[in-house]
Amino acid sequence: QVQLVESGGGLVQAGGSLRLSCAASGSIFSINAMGWYRQAPGKQRELVATIISSGRAVYADSVKGRFTITGDNAKNTVYLQMNSLKPEDTAVYYCNFNVVGERPIIGPVDYWGQGTQVTVSS
């Protein structure tokens, strides 16, 4: 099994910044993609950003130019730098890893973090 542990959420004023981290542990053979999703009350979970093994990243239009996703495959860790935060960014943020497991080799399989709350006040 693979476990993802998130950190970095919190309360911040509009215009502020936060950096989320998500570290994976367990028997991972390879990582195909890492990403961040968020879910606000009453809304569907939506993609925020994702990065694939080549380093190519894609962002939701709502965060483009403000958020930056980076990954460290050697450390099995993904980060989300969030700048110029807006109240509408308030949500629970979830990290996601698409991986191939090891011992035995299984996959690709999606794993999710526990979620971390980001609240942006106006």
PDB file of C-alpha atoms in Angstrom:
ATOM      1  CA  GLN A   1       0.000   0.000   0.000  1.00  0.00           C
ATOM      2  CA  VAL A   2       0.959   3.596  -0.619  1.00  0.00           C
ATOM      3  CA  GLN A   3       0.150   6.369   1.826  1.00  0.00           C
ATOM      4  CA  LEU A   4       0.148  10.094   1.089  1.00  0.00           C
ATOM      5  CA  VAL A   5       0.599  12.666   3.843  1.00  0.00           C
ATOM      6  CA  GLU A   6      -0.247  16.300   3.187  1.00  0.00           C
ATOM      7  CA  SER A   7       0.828  19.427   5.010  1.00  0.00           C
ATOM      8  CA  GLY A   8       0.902  23.185   4.581  1.00  0.00           C
ATOM      9  CA  GLY A   9      -2.739  24.177   4.718  1.00  0.00           C
ATOM     10  CA  GLY A  10      -4.030  26.930   6.924  1.00  0.00           C
ATOM     11  CA  LEU A  11      -5.716  30.298   7.178  1.00  0.00           C
ATOM     12  CA  VAL A  12      -4.376  33.202   5.168  1.00  0.00           C
ATOM     13  CA  GLN A  13      -5.579  36.631   4.085  1.00  0.00           C
ATOM     14  CA  ALA A  14      -6.408  37.364   0.481  1.00  0.00           C
ATOM     15  CA  GLY A  15      -3.254  38.095  -1.450  1.00  0.00           C
ATOM     16  CA  GLY A  16      -1.171  35.864   0.763  1.00  0.00           C
ATOM     17  CA  SER A  17       0.693  32.674  -0.014  1.00  0.00           C
ATOM     18  CA  LEU A  18       0.795  29.082   1.124  1.00  0.00           C
ATOM     19  CA  ARG A  19       2.861  26.092   0.109  1.00  0.00           C
ATOM     20  CA  LEU A  20       1.361  22.637   0.225  1.00  0.00           C
ATOM     21  CA  SER A  21       3.434  19.480   0.383  1.00  0.00           C
ATOM     22  CA  CYS A  22       2.508  15.856  -0.129  1.00  0.00           C
ATOM     23  CA  ALA A  23       4.883  12.983   0.506  1.00  0.00           C
ATOM     24  CA  ALA A  24       4.228   9.406  -0.510  1.00  0.00           C
ATOM     25  CA  SER A  25       5.504   6.362   1.316  1.00  0.00           C
ATOM     26  CA  GLY A  26       5.290   2.674   0.577  1.00  0.00           C
ATOM     27  CA  SER A  27       6.337   0.327  -2.176  1.00  0.00           C
ATOM     28  CA  ILE A  28       6.454   2.558  -5.239  1.00  0.00           C
ATOM     29  CA  PHE A  29       8.058   1.326  -8.421  1.00  0.00           C
ATOM     30  CA  SER A  30       7.422   4.417 -10.508  1.00  0.00           C
ATOM     31  CA  ILE A  31       5.367   7.600 -10.457  1.00  0.00           C
ATOM     32  CA  ASN A  32       3.427   8.434 -13.594  1.00  0.00           C
ATOM     33  CA  ALA A  33       1.872  11.667 -12.390  1.00  0.00           C
ATOM     34  CA  MET A  34       1.351  13.803  -9.313  1.00  0.00           C
ATOM     35  CA  GLY A  35      -1.366  16.334  -8.824  1.00  0.00           C
ATOM     36  CA  TRP A  36      -3.537  18.498  -6.631  1.00  0.00           C
ATOM     37  CA  TYR A  37      -7.309  18.635  -6.488  1.00  0.00           C
ATOM     38  CA  ARG A  38      -9.625  20.690  -4.343  1.00  0.00           C
ATOM     39  CA  GLN A  39     -13.188  20.532  -3.167  1.00  0.00           C
ATOM     40  CA  ALA A  40     -15.167  23.447  -1.799  1.00  0.00           C
ATOM     41  CA  PRO A  41     -18.452  23.015   0.082  1.00  0.00           C
ATOM     42  CA  GLY A  42     -21.255  22.213  -2.329  1.00  0.00           C
ATOM     43  CA  LYS A  43     -18.916  21.791  -5.262  1.00  0.00           C
ATOM     44  CA  GLN A  44     -17.406  18.887  -7.151  1.00  0.00           C
ATOM     45  CA  ARG A  45     -13.792  17.990  -6.630  1.00  0.00           C
ATOM     46  CA  GLU A  46     -11.785  19.742  -9.320  1.00  0.00           C
ATOM     47  CA  LEU A  47      -8.309  19.494 -10.732  1.00  0.00           C
ATOM     48  CA  VAL A  48      -6.014  22.292  -9.629  1.00  0.00           C
ATOM     49  CA  ALA A  49      -2.743  21.191 -11.192  1.00  0.00           C
ATOM     50  CA  THR A  50      -0.984  18.050 -12.299  1.00  0.00           C
ATOM     51  CA  ILE A  51       2.525  17.192 -13.378  1.00  0.00           C
ATOM     52  CA  ILE A  52       3.642  14.125 -15.307  1.00  0.00           C
ATOM     53  CA  SER A  53       6.956  12.307 -15.289  1.00  0.00           C
ATOM     54  CA  SER A  54       8.371  14.443 -18.091  1.00  0.00           C
ATOM     55  CA  GLY A  55       7.896  17.528 -15.932  1.00  0.00           C
ATOM     56  CA  ARG A  56       5.056  18.889 -18.013  1.00  0.00           C
ATOM     57  CA  ALA A  57       2.371  20.559 -15.936  1.00  0.00           C
ATOM     58  CA  VAL A  58      -1.194  21.641 -16.527  1.00  0.00           C
ATOM     59  CA  TYR A  59      -3.273  24.048 -14.452  1.00  0.00           C
ATOM     60  CA  ALA A  60      -6.888  24.915 -13.999  1.00  0.00           C
ATOM     61  CA  ASP A  61      -7.712  28.254 -15.586  1.00  0.00           C
ATOM     62  CA  SER A  62      -8.745  29.626 -12.208  1.00  0.00           C
ATOM     63  CA  VAL A  63      -5.241  29.236 -10.763  1.00  0.00           C
ATOM     64  CA  LYS A  64      -3.077  29.709 -13.822  1.00  0.00           C
ATOM     65  CA  GLY A  65      -0.392  32.294 -13.203  1.00  0.00           C
ATOM     66  CA  ARG A  66      -0.861  32.155  -9.431  1.00  0.00           C
ATOM     67  CA  PHE A  67      -0.098  28.540  -8.507  1.00  0.00           C
ATOM     68  CA  THR A  68       2.947  26.463  -9.350  1.00  0.00           C
ATOM     69  CA  ILE A  69       3.211  22.699  -9.047  1.00  0.00           C
ATOM     70  CA  THR A  70       6.586  21.036  -8.657  1.00  0.00           C
ATOM     71  CA  GLY A  71       7.570  17.459  -8.053  1.00  0.00           C
ATOM     72  CA  ASP A  72      10.529  15.596  -6.681  1.00  0.00           C
ATOM     73  CA  ASN A  73      10.274  12.019  -7.862  1.00  0.00           C
ATOM     74  CA  ALA A  74      13.355  10.974  -5.921  1.00  0.00           C
ATOM     75  CA  LYS A  75      11.649  12.076  -2.711  1.00  0.00           C
ATOM     76  CA  ASN A  76       8.177  10.963  -3.810  1.00  0.00           C
ATOM     77  CA  THR A  77       6.939  14.442  -3.019  1.00  0.00           C
ATOM     78  CA  VAL A  78       4.777  17.006  -4.782  1.00  0.00           C
ATOM     79  CA  TYR A  79       4.409  20.672  -3.873  1.00  0.00           C
ATOM     80  CA  LEU A  80       1.908  23.367  -4.664  1.00  0.00           C
ATOM     81  CA  GLN A  81       3.041  26.953  -4.280  1.00  0.00           C
ATOM     82  CA  MET A  82      -0.029  29.163  -4.029  1.00  0.00           C
ATOM     83  CA  ASN A  83       0.402  32.906  -4.434  1.00  0.00           C
ATOM     84  CA  SER A  84      -2.074  35.768  -4.664  1.00  0.00           C
ATOM     85  CA  LEU A  85      -4.662  33.675  -2.897  1.00  0.00           C
ATOM     86  CA  LYS A  86      -8.316  34.587  -3.261  1.00  0.00           C
ATOM     87  CA  PRO A  87     -11.316  33.735  -1.084  1.00  0.00           C
ATOM     88  CA  GLU A  88     -12.596  31.492  -3.866  1.00  0.00           C
ATOM     89  CA  ASP A  89      -9.508  29.326  -3.389  1.00  0.00           C
ATOM     90  CA  THR A  90     -10.935  28.209  -0.055  1.00  0.00           C
ATOM     91  CA  ALA A  91     -11.327  24.437  -0.168  1.00  0.00           C
ATOM     92  CA  VAL A  92      -9.975  21.149   1.037  1.00  0.00           C
ATOM     93  CA  TYR A  93      -6.965  20.322  -1.088  1.00  0.00           C
ATOM     94  CA  TYR A  94      -6.112  16.723  -1.919  1.00  0.00           C
ATOM     95  CA  CYS A  95      -2.936  15.404  -3.459  1.00  0.00           C
ATOM     96  CA  ASN A  96      -2.991  12.532  -5.901  1.00  0.00           C
ATOM     97  CA  PHE A  97      -0.325  10.143  -7.106  1.00  0.00           C
ATOM     98  CA  ASN A  98      -0.717   7.816 -10.068  1.00  0.00           C
ATOM     99  CA  VAL A  99       1.832   5.095  -9.440  1.00  0.00           C
ATOM    100  CA  VAL A 100       2.982   1.620 -10.262  1.00  0.00           C
ATOM    101  CA  GLY A 101       3.383  -0.370  -7.082  1.00  0.00           C
ATOM    102  CA  GLU A 102       6.189  -2.710  -6.196  1.00  0.00           C
ATOM    103  CA  ARG A 103       6.366  -6.109  -4.508  1.00  0.00           C
ATOM    104  CA  PRO A 104       4.289  -7.152  -6.376  1.00  0.00           C
ATOM    105  CA  ILE A 105       4.183  -4.762  -9.281  1.00  0.00           C
ATOM    106  CA  ILE A 106       0.655  -3.419  -9.568  1.00  0.00           C
ATOM    107  CA  GLY A 107      -0.724  -0.512 -11.451  1.00  0.00           C
ATOM    108  CA  PRO A 108      -1.055   2.126 -12.447  1.00  0.00           C
ATOM    109  CA  VAL A 109      -3.161   3.006  -9.433  1.00  0.00           C
ATOM    110  CA  ASP A 110      -4.360   6.313  -7.989  1.00  0.00           C
ATOM    111  CA  TYR A 111      -3.727   7.196  -4.357  1.00  0.00           C
ATOM    112  CA  TRP A 112      -5.111  10.177  -2.461  1.00  0.00           C
ATOM    113  CA  GLY A 113      -3.960  12.243   0.460  1.00  0.00           C
ATOM    114  CA  GLN A 114      -6.117  12.878   3.501  1.00  0.00           C
ATOM    115  CA  GLY A 115      -6.869  16.459   2.525  1.00  0.00           C
ATOM    116  CA  THR A 116      -5.682  19.733   3.979  1.00  0.00           C
ATOM    117  CA  GLN A 117      -7.882  22.769   4.574  1.00  0.00           C
ATOM    118  CA  VAL A 118      -6.998  26.055   2.910  1.00  0.00           C
ATOM    119  CA  THR A 119      -9.033  29.049   4.020  1.00  0.00           C
ATOM    120  CA  VAL A 120      -8.562  32.476   2.472  1.00  0.00           C
ATOM    121  CA  SER A 121     -10.197  35.398   4.221  1.00  0.00           C
ATOM    122  CA  SER A 122     -11.183  38.667   2.597  1.00  0.00           C
TER     123      SER A 122
END
